[in-house]
PDB file of C-alpha atoms in Angstrom:
ATOM      1  CA  GLU A  96       8.924  -4.378 -17.792  1.00 94.00           C
ATOM      2  CA  VAL A  97       8.117  -5.007 -14.131  1.00 95.00           C
ATOM      3  CA  HIS A  98       4.665  -6.700 -13.883  1.00 96.00           C
ATOM      4  CA  LEU A  99       2.321  -7.995 -11.134  1.00 98.00           C
ATOM      5  CA  VAL A 100      -0.883  -9.761 -12.022  1.00 98.00           C
ATOM      6  CA  GLU A 101      -3.289 -10.881  -9.329  1.00 98.00           C
ATOM      7  CA  SER A 102      -5.838 -13.631  -9.762  1.00 97.00           C
ATOM      8  CA  GLY A 103      -8.131 -15.795  -7.671  1.00 97.00           C
ATOM      9  CA  GLY A 104     -10.832 -13.235  -6.648  1.00 96.00           C
ATOM     10  CA  GLY A 105     -14.493 -13.752  -7.016  1.00 96.00           C
ATOM     11  CA  LEU A 106     -17.728 -14.028  -5.252  1.00 97.00           C
ATOM     12  CA  VAL A 107     -17.665 -16.273  -2.160  1.00 97.00           C
ATOM     13  CA  GLN A 108     -20.244 -16.876   0.565  1.00 97.00           C
ATOM     14  CA  PRO A 109     -19.586 -15.819   4.204  1.00 97.00           C
ATOM     15  CA  GLY A 110     -17.455 -18.336   5.939  1.00 96.00           C
ATOM     16  CA  GLY A 111     -15.887 -19.450   2.616  1.00 97.00           C
ATOM     17  CA  SER A 112     -12.264 -19.555   1.661  1.00 97.00           C
ATOM     18  CA  LEU A 113     -10.254 -18.038  -1.382  1.00 97.00           C
ATOM     19  CA  ARG A 114      -6.651 -18.336  -2.484  1.00 98.00           C
ATOM     20  CA  LEU A 115      -5.242 -15.163  -4.196  1.00 98.00           C
ATOM     21  CA  SER A 116      -2.271 -15.448  -6.417  1.00 98.00           C
ATOM     22  CA  CYS A 117       0.132 -12.796  -7.683  1.00 98.00           C
ATOM     23  CA  ALA A 118       2.380 -13.531 -10.723  1.00 98.00           C
ATOM     24  CA  ALA A 119       5.455 -11.526 -10.862  1.00 98.00           C
ATOM     25  CA  SER A 120       7.741 -10.730 -13.847  1.00 97.00           C
ATOM     26  CA  GLY A 121      10.365  -8.315 -14.976  1.00 97.00           C
ATOM     27  CA  PHE A 122      12.422  -8.455 -11.700  1.00 96.00           C
ATOM     28  CA  THR A 123      14.230 -10.890  -9.382  1.00 97.00           C
ATOM     29  CA  PHE A 124      11.328 -11.924  -7.430  1.00 97.00           C
ATOM     30  CA  SER A 125      13.317 -13.724  -4.757  1.00 96.00           C
ATOM     31  CA  SER A 126      15.284 -10.465  -3.772  1.00 95.00           C
ATOM     32  CA  TYR A 127      12.327  -8.543  -2.538  1.00 96.00           C
ATOM     33  CA  ALA A 128       9.713  -8.624   0.151  1.00 96.00           C
ATOM     34  CA  MET A 129       6.156  -8.649  -1.016  1.00 97.00           C
ATOM     35  CA  SER A 130       2.812  -7.343   0.392  1.00 97.00           C
ATOM     36  CA  TRP A 131      -0.965  -7.431   0.060  1.00 98.00           C
ATOM     37  CA  VAL A 132      -3.023  -4.304   0.460  1.00 98.00           C
ATOM     38  CA  ARG A 133      -6.750  -4.166   0.108  1.00 98.00           C
ATOM     39  CA  GLN A 134      -9.300  -1.494  -0.545  1.00 98.00           C
ATOM     40  CA  ALA A 135     -12.957  -1.809   0.391  1.00 97.00           C
ATOM     41  CA  PRO A 136     -15.476  -0.078  -1.996  1.00 97.00           C
ATOM     42  CA  GLY A 137     -15.191   3.696  -1.473  1.00 96.00           C
ATOM     43  CA  LYS A 138     -12.732   3.396   1.355  1.00 96.00           C
ATOM     44  CA  GLY A 139      -8.948   3.841   1.767  1.00 97.00           C
ATOM     45  CA  LEU A 140      -6.020   1.556   1.579  1.00 97.00           C
ATOM     46  CA  GLU A 141      -5.593  -1.125   4.168  1.00 97.00           C
ATOM     47  CA  TRP A 142      -2.389  -3.023   4.578  1.00 97.00           C
ATOM     48  CA  VAL A 143      -3.042  -6.757   4.944  1.00 97.00           C
ATOM     49  CA  SER A 144       0.147  -8.817   5.123  1.00 97.00           C
ATOM     50  CA  ALA A 145       3.716  -8.902   4.023  1.00 96.00           C
ATOM     51  CA  ILE A 146       6.447 -11.619   3.517  1.00 96.00           C
ATOM     52  CA  GLY A 147      10.178 -11.401   3.356  1.00 94.00           C
ATOM     53  CA  ALA A 148      12.160 -12.007   0.363  1.00 94.00           C
ATOM     54  CA  THR A 149      13.055 -15.644   1.460  1.00 93.00           C
ATOM     55  CA  GLY A 150       9.645 -16.336   2.954  1.00 90.00           C
ATOM     56  CA  THR A 151      10.904 -16.716   6.414  1.00 85.00           C
ATOM     57  CA  GLY A 152       9.344 -13.610   7.833  1.00 92.00           C
ATOM     58  CA  THR A 153       5.487 -13.066   7.705  1.00 95.00           C
ATOM     59  CA  TYR A 154       3.596 -10.248   9.105  1.00 95.00           C
ATOM     60  CA  TYR A 155      -0.244  -9.611   9.338  1.00 95.00           C
ATOM     61  CA  ALA A 156      -2.620  -6.731  10.167  1.00 94.00           C
ATOM     62  CA  ASP A 157      -4.556  -7.425  13.377  1.00 92.00           C
ATOM     63  CA  SER A 158      -7.737  -7.365  11.507  1.00 91.00           C
ATOM     64  CA  VAL A 159      -6.907 -10.496   9.467  1.00 92.00           C
ATOM     65  CA  LYS A 160      -4.129 -12.457  11.132  1.00 90.00           C
ATOM     66  CA  ALA A 161      -6.465 -15.088  12.599  1.00 93.00           C
ATOM     67  CA  TRP A 162      -7.651 -16.360   9.132  1.00 94.00           C
ATOM     68  CA  VAL A 163      -5.198 -15.166   6.579  1.00 97.00           C
ATOM     69  CA  THR A 164      -1.781 -16.836   5.470  1.00 97.00           C
ATOM     70  CA  ILE A 165       0.686 -15.266   3.063  1.00 97.00           C
ATOM     71  CA  SER A 166       3.079 -17.387   1.229  1.00 97.00           C
ATOM     72  CA  ARG A 167       5.407 -17.334  -1.792  1.00 97.00           C
ATOM     73  CA  ASP A 168       6.941 -19.767  -4.246  1.00 97.00           C
ATOM     74  CA  ASN A 169      10.290 -18.184  -5.455  1.00 97.00           C
ATOM     75  CA  SER A 170      10.696 -20.862  -8.066  1.00 97.00           C
ATOM     76  CA  LYS A 171       7.492 -19.867  -9.629  1.00 97.00           C
ATOM     77  CA  ASN A 172       7.749 -16.014  -8.928  1.00 98.00           C
ATOM     78  CA  THR A 173       4.343 -16.233  -7.285  1.00 98.00           C
ATOM     79  CA  LEU A 174       2.890 -14.770  -4.149  1.00 98.00           C
ATOM     80  CA  PHE A 175      -0.233 -16.100  -2.444  1.00 98.00           C
ATOM     81  CA  LEU A 176      -2.796 -15.047   0.011  1.00 98.00           C
ATOM     82  CA  GLN A 177      -5.017 -17.795   1.596  1.00 98.00           C
ATOM     83  CA  MET A 178      -8.015 -16.359   3.128  1.00 97.00           C
ATOM     84  CA  ASN A 179     -10.343 -18.416   5.335  1.00 97.00           C
ATOM     85  CA  SER A 180     -13.703 -17.597   7.206  1.00 95.00           C
ATOM     86  CA  LEU A 181     -14.380 -14.723   4.925  1.00 96.00           C
ATOM     87  CA  ARG A 182     -16.767 -12.032   6.065  1.00 95.00           C
ATOM     88  CA  ALA A 183     -18.673  -9.317   4.297  1.00 96.00           C
ATOM     89  CA  GLU A 184     -16.221  -6.872   5.597  1.00 95.00           C
ATOM     90  CA  ASP A 185     -13.421  -8.607   3.605  1.00 96.00           C
ATOM     91  CA  THR A 186     -15.090  -7.484   0.365  1.00 97.00           C
ATOM     92  CA  ALA A 187     -12.369  -5.326  -1.435  1.00 98.00           C
ATOM     93  CA  VAL A 188      -9.984  -5.027  -4.163  1.00 98.00           C
ATOM     94  CA  TYR A 189      -6.876  -6.916  -3.205  1.00 98.00           C
ATOM     95  CA  TYR A 190      -3.603  -5.483  -4.527  1.00 98.00           C
ATOM     96  CA  CYS A 191      -0.282  -7.272  -4.651  1.00 98.00           C
ATOM     97  CA  ALA A 192       2.650  -5.058  -4.298  1.00 98.00           C
ATOM     98  CA  LYS A 193       6.476  -5.270  -4.415  1.00 97.00           C
ATOM     99  CA  ASP A 194       8.307  -3.880  -1.437  1.00 95.00           C
ATOM    100  CA  ARG A 195      11.446  -1.846  -2.154  1.00 94.00           C
ATOM    101  CA  SER A 196      13.385  -3.916   0.436  1.00 90.00           C
ATOM    102  CA  VAL A 197      14.323  -7.463   1.089  1.00 87.00           C
ATOM    103  CA  VAL A 198      12.852  -6.983   4.578  1.00 86.00           C
ATOM    104  CA  ALA A 199       9.040  -6.906   4.766  1.00 84.00           C
ATOM    105  CA  ALA A 200       7.159  -3.752   5.551  1.00 83.00           C
ATOM    106  CA  MET A 201      10.069  -1.391   5.295  1.00 84.00           C
ATOM    107  CA  GLY A 202      10.753   1.135   2.574  1.00 84.00           C
ATOM    108  CA  GLY A 203       7.562   1.427   0.627  1.00 94.00           C
ATOM    109  CA  MET A 204       5.902  -0.501  -2.158  1.00 96.00           C
ATOM    110  CA  ASP A 205       7.123   0.539  -5.535  1.00 96.00           C
ATOM    111  CA  VAL A 206       5.208  -1.787  -7.936  1.00 97.00           C
ATOM    112  CA  TRP A 207       1.527  -2.670  -7.773  1.00 98.00           C
ATOM    113  CA  GLY A 208      -0.709  -4.891  -9.605  1.00 98.00           C
ATOM    114  CA  LYS A 209      -4.076  -3.959 -10.880  1.00 97.00           C
ATOM    115  CA  GLY A 210      -5.837  -5.829  -8.140  1.00 98.00           C
ATOM    116  CA  THR A 211      -8.358  -8.601  -7.910  1.00 98.00           C
ATOM    117  CA  THR A 212     -11.893  -8.161  -6.582  1.00 98.00           C
ATOM    118  CA  VAL A 213     -13.149 -10.257  -3.704  1.00 98.00           C
ATOM    119  CA  THR A 214     -16.897 -10.202  -2.815  1.00 98.00           C
ATOM    120  CA  VAL A 215     -18.153 -11.901   0.235  1.00 97.00           C
ATOM    121  CA  SER A 216     -21.962 -12.161  -0.046  1.00 95.00           C
ATOM    122  CA  SER A 217     -24.748 -14.670   0.181  1.00 94.00           C
TER     123      SER A 217
ATOM    124  CA  GLN B 147      -2.799  -0.442  15.299  1.00 69.00           C
ATOM    125  CA  SER B 148      -4.630   2.798  14.568  1.00 80.00           C
ATOM    126  CA  ALA B 149      -4.640   4.313  11.073  1.00 89.00           C
ATOM    127  CA  LEU B 150      -2.509   7.490  10.672  1.00 96.00           C
ATOM    128  CA  THR B 151      -4.400  10.775  10.497  1.00 97.00           C
ATOM    129  CA  GLN B 152      -4.632  12.667   7.347  1.00 98.00           C
ATOM    130  CA  PRO B 153      -7.006  15.503   6.432  1.00 97.00           C
ATOM    131  CA  ALA B 154      -9.920  14.288   4.429  1.00 97.00           C
ATOM    132  CA  SER B 155      -9.413  16.900   1.750  1.00 97.00           C
ATOM    133  CA  VAL B 156      -7.260  19.707   0.509  1.00 98.00           C
ATOM    134  CA  SER B 157      -7.430  21.974  -2.543  1.00 97.00           C
ATOM    135  CA  GLY B 158      -5.442  24.465  -4.408  1.00 96.00           C
ATOM    136  CA  SER B 159      -5.202  26.270  -7.644  1.00 97.00           C
ATOM    137  CA  PRO B 160      -2.931  25.364 -10.567  1.00 97.00           C
ATOM    138  CA  GLY B 161       0.640  26.728  -9.826  1.00 97.00           C
ATOM    139  CA  GLN B 162       0.093  26.774  -6.006  1.00 97.00           C
ATOM    140  CA  SER B 163       1.688  24.638  -3.420  1.00 97.00           C
ATOM    141  CA  ILE B 164      -0.238  22.417  -1.040  1.00 98.00           C
ATOM    142  CA  THR B 165       0.813  20.229   1.900  1.00 98.00           C
ATOM    143  CA  ILE B 166      -0.773  17.142   3.243  1.00 98.00           C
ATOM    144  CA  SER B 167      -0.046  16.157   6.797  1.00 98.00           C
ATOM    145  CA  CYS B 168       0.136  12.571   8.210  1.00 98.00           C
ATOM    146  CA  THR B 169       0.064  12.391  12.063  1.00 98.00           C
ATOM    147  CA  GLY B 170       0.911   9.121  13.849  1.00 97.00           C
ATOM    148  CA  THR B 171       2.891   8.255  17.064  1.00 96.00           C
ATOM    149  CA  SER B 172       6.303   7.485  18.381  1.00 95.00           C
ATOM    150  CA  SER B 173       5.610   3.857  17.493  1.00 95.00           C
ATOM    151  CA  ASP B 174       5.201   4.551  13.765  1.00 95.00           C
ATOM    152  CA  VAL B 175       5.760   7.840  12.094  1.00 96.00           C
ATOM    153  CA  GLY B 176       7.953   9.432  14.829  1.00 96.00           C
ATOM    154  CA  GLY B 177       9.973   6.228  15.480  1.00 95.00           C
ATOM    155  CA  TYR B 178      11.109   5.269  12.070  1.00 95.00           C
ATOM    156  CA  ASN B 179      12.204   6.996   8.739  1.00 96.00           C
ATOM    157  CA  TYR B 180       9.963   4.631   6.833  1.00 96.00           C
ATOM    158  CA  VAL B 181       7.196   6.899   5.747  1.00 97.00           C
ATOM    159  CA  SER B 182       5.886   6.554   2.219  1.00 97.00           C
ATOM    160  CA  TRP B 183       3.267   8.396   0.088  1.00 98.00           C
ATOM    161  CA  TYR B 184       1.067   7.034  -2.627  1.00 98.00           C
ATOM    162  CA  GLN B 185      -0.992   8.716  -5.221  1.00 98.00           C
ATOM    163  CA  GLN B 186      -4.112   7.054  -6.458  1.00 98.00           C
ATOM    164  CA  HIS B 187      -6.299   8.043  -9.252  1.00 98.00           C
ATOM    165  CA  PRO B 188      -9.900   6.688  -9.459  1.00 96.00           C
ATOM    166  CA  GLY B 189     -10.091   3.128 -10.464  1.00 95.00           C
ATOM    167  CA  LYS B 190      -6.294   2.798 -10.633  1.00 97.00           C
ATOM    168  CA  ALA B 191      -3.644   1.170  -8.477  1.00 98.00           C
ATOM    169  CA  PRO B 192      -1.682   3.333  -6.140  1.00 98.00           C
ATOM    170  CA  LYS B 193       1.635   4.691  -7.136  1.00 98.00           C
ATOM    171  CA  LEU B 194       4.530   5.393  -4.842  1.00 98.00           C
ATOM    172  CA  MET B 195       5.496   8.932  -4.867  1.00 98.00           C
ATOM    173  CA  ILE B 196       7.847   9.355  -1.761  1.00 98.00           C
ATOM    174  CA  TYR B 197       9.667   6.602   0.317  1.00 97.00           C
ATOM    175  CA  ASP B 198      11.738   6.902   3.452  1.00 96.00           C
ATOM    176  CA  VAL B 199      10.201  10.225   4.227  1.00 97.00           C
ATOM    177  CA  THR B 200      12.113  12.275   1.604  1.00 97.00           C
ATOM    178  CA  ASN B 201      13.061  10.075  -1.319  1.00 97.00           C
ATOM    179  CA  ARG B 202      11.453  10.178  -4.754  1.00 97.00           C
ATOM    180  CA  PRO B 203      11.473   7.041  -6.917  1.00 96.00           C
ATOM    181  CA  SER B 204      12.894   7.579 -10.392  1.00 95.00           C
ATOM    182  CA  GLY B 205      10.318   9.059 -12.649  1.00 95.00           C
ATOM    183  CA  VAL B 206       8.401  10.978  -9.943  1.00 97.00           C
ATOM    184  CA  SER B 207       8.313  14.781 -10.550  1.00 97.00           C
ATOM    185  CA  ASN B 208      10.506  16.811  -8.275  1.00 96.00           C
ATOM    186  CA  ARG B 209       7.362  18.916  -7.520  1.00 98.00           C
ATOM    187  CA  PHE B 210       6.665  16.227  -5.005  1.00 98.00           C
ATOM    188  CA  SER B 211       8.629  16.402  -1.812  1.00 98.00           C
ATOM    189  CA  GLY B 212       8.379  14.835   1.623  1.00 98.00           C
ATOM    190  CA  SER B 213       9.358  15.720   5.267  1.00 97.00           C
ATOM    191  CA  LYS B 214       8.942  14.815   8.797  1.00 98.00           C
ATOM    192  CA  SER B 215       8.886  16.464  12.117  1.00 97.00           C
ATOM    193  CA  GLY B 216       8.228  14.542  15.368  1.00 97.00           C
ATOM    194  CA  ASN B 217       5.232  12.253  14.815  1.00 97.00           C
ATOM    195  CA  THR B 218       3.927  14.189  11.699  1.00 98.00           C
ATOM    196  CA  ALA B 219       5.107  13.603   8.170  1.00 98.00           C
ATOM    197  CA  SER B 220       4.114  15.861   5.308  1.00 98.00           C
ATOM    198  CA  LEU B 221       3.887  15.775   1.538  1.00 98.00           C
ATOM    199  CA  THR B 222       4.231  18.980  -0.386  1.00 98.00           C
ATOM    200  CA  ILE B 223       3.246  19.395  -4.079  1.00 98.00           C
ATOM    201  CA  SER B 224       4.479  22.527  -5.685  1.00 97.00           C
ATOM    202  CA  GLY B 225       3.410  23.994  -8.899  1.00 97.00           C
ATOM    203  CA  LEU B 226      -0.041  22.106  -8.783  1.00 98.00           C
ATOM    204  CA  GLN B 227      -1.167  20.694 -11.996  1.00 97.00           C
ATOM    205  CA  ALA B 228      -4.526  19.367 -12.912  1.00 97.00           C
ATOM    206  CA  GLU B 229      -3.162  15.727 -13.144  1.00 97.00           C
ATOM    207  CA  ASP B 230      -2.241  15.894  -9.450  1.00 98.00           C
ATOM    208  CA  GLU B 231      -5.815  15.656  -8.563  1.00 98.00           C
ATOM    209  CA  ALA B 232      -5.977  12.339  -6.749  1.00 98.00           C
ATOM    210  CA  ASP B 233      -6.266  10.669  -3.471  1.00 98.00           C
ATOM    211  CA  TYR B 234      -3.002  10.590  -1.454  1.00 98.00           C
ATOM    212  CA  TYR B 235      -2.121   8.131   1.246  1.00 98.00           C
ATOM    213  CA  CYS B 236       0.772   7.989   3.692  1.00 98.00           C
ATOM    214  CA  SER B 237       2.028   4.867   5.380  1.00 97.00           C
ATOM    215  CA  SER B 238       4.554   4.038   7.890  1.00 97.00           C
ATOM    216  CA  TYR B 239       6.397   1.012   9.370  1.00 95.00           C
ATOM    217  CA  THR B 240       5.426   0.439  12.911  1.00 94.00           C
ATOM    218  CA  SER B 241       7.063  -1.074  16.083  1.00 93.00           C
ATOM    219  CA  SER B 242       4.903  -4.091  15.570  1.00 91.00           C
ATOM    220  CA  SER B 243       6.734  -4.692  12.264  1.00 91.00           C
ATOM    221  CA  ILE B 244       3.653  -4.030  10.210  1.00 94.00           C
ATOM    222  CA  VAL B 245       2.508  -1.196   8.034  1.00 96.00           C
ATOM    223  CA  VAL B 246      -0.194   1.295   8.782  1.00 96.00           C
ATOM    224  CA  PHE B 247      -1.849   3.645   6.308  1.00 97.00           C
ATOM    225  CA  GLY B 248      -3.427   6.956   6.759  1.00 97.00           C
ATOM    226  CA  GLY B 249      -7.160   7.373   5.954  1.00 97.00           C
ATOM    227  CA  GLY B 250      -6.324   9.231   2.603  1.00 97.00           C
ATOM    228  CA  THR B 251      -6.645  12.831   1.473  1.00 98.00           C
ATOM    229  CA  LYS B 252      -8.568  13.921  -1.658  1.00 98.00           C
ATOM    230  CA  LEU B 253      -6.700  16.583  -3.536  1.00 98.00           C
ATOM    231  CA  THR B 254      -8.787  18.872  -5.593  1.00 97.00           C
ATOM    232  CA  VAL B 255      -7.184  21.151  -8.186  1.00 96.00           C
ATOM    233  CA  LEU B 256      -9.495  24.210  -8.518  1.00 93.00           C
TER     234      LEU B 256
END
């Protein structure tokens, strides 16, 4: 069965950093692009970042590109999101999602994790 | 990159059909056939319902269909059922090689 499990969320002070992880299983991880999508409390979905299947192409929303880095380890079937200089407005549930395509950001996201909660507060 | 425009809410009675619109620009919806639709029930992760404008993933009911005309994409749900009550989001690939979501539409089954 295809599975995505996020981890690494938690409470962090403004200006702090977090590294989110997403463990994938049940599919050939290295054959698909992967994405991060977040959802602030009571708000809609916001695409954050995507990375191509081989890791060579990375893409970011304008709202985060200055302090977020996406990466992946295909040998460990794991996706990462390094977030620095966190602000209160980064408070959200962060979802890891499998793209349908090898190319990032195209074709929709067909498998989603349950999400990990990031709370930025002093 | 601005969010795609969706109606905040739509409603319909069981058995009826409803359509949710998703309006963008020629740099996103109008420029590419990479529009997707997602269903999200409260407290749950989103579920892909339509990809590449008109295609349904395996396991998604054929009551769900997608279309596009110009800069506006649409999701139609026919034969409304109680379990269709959820939030629906459209998304599109853009000329900046990123993804943009719509603001979401709350579907109420009366």
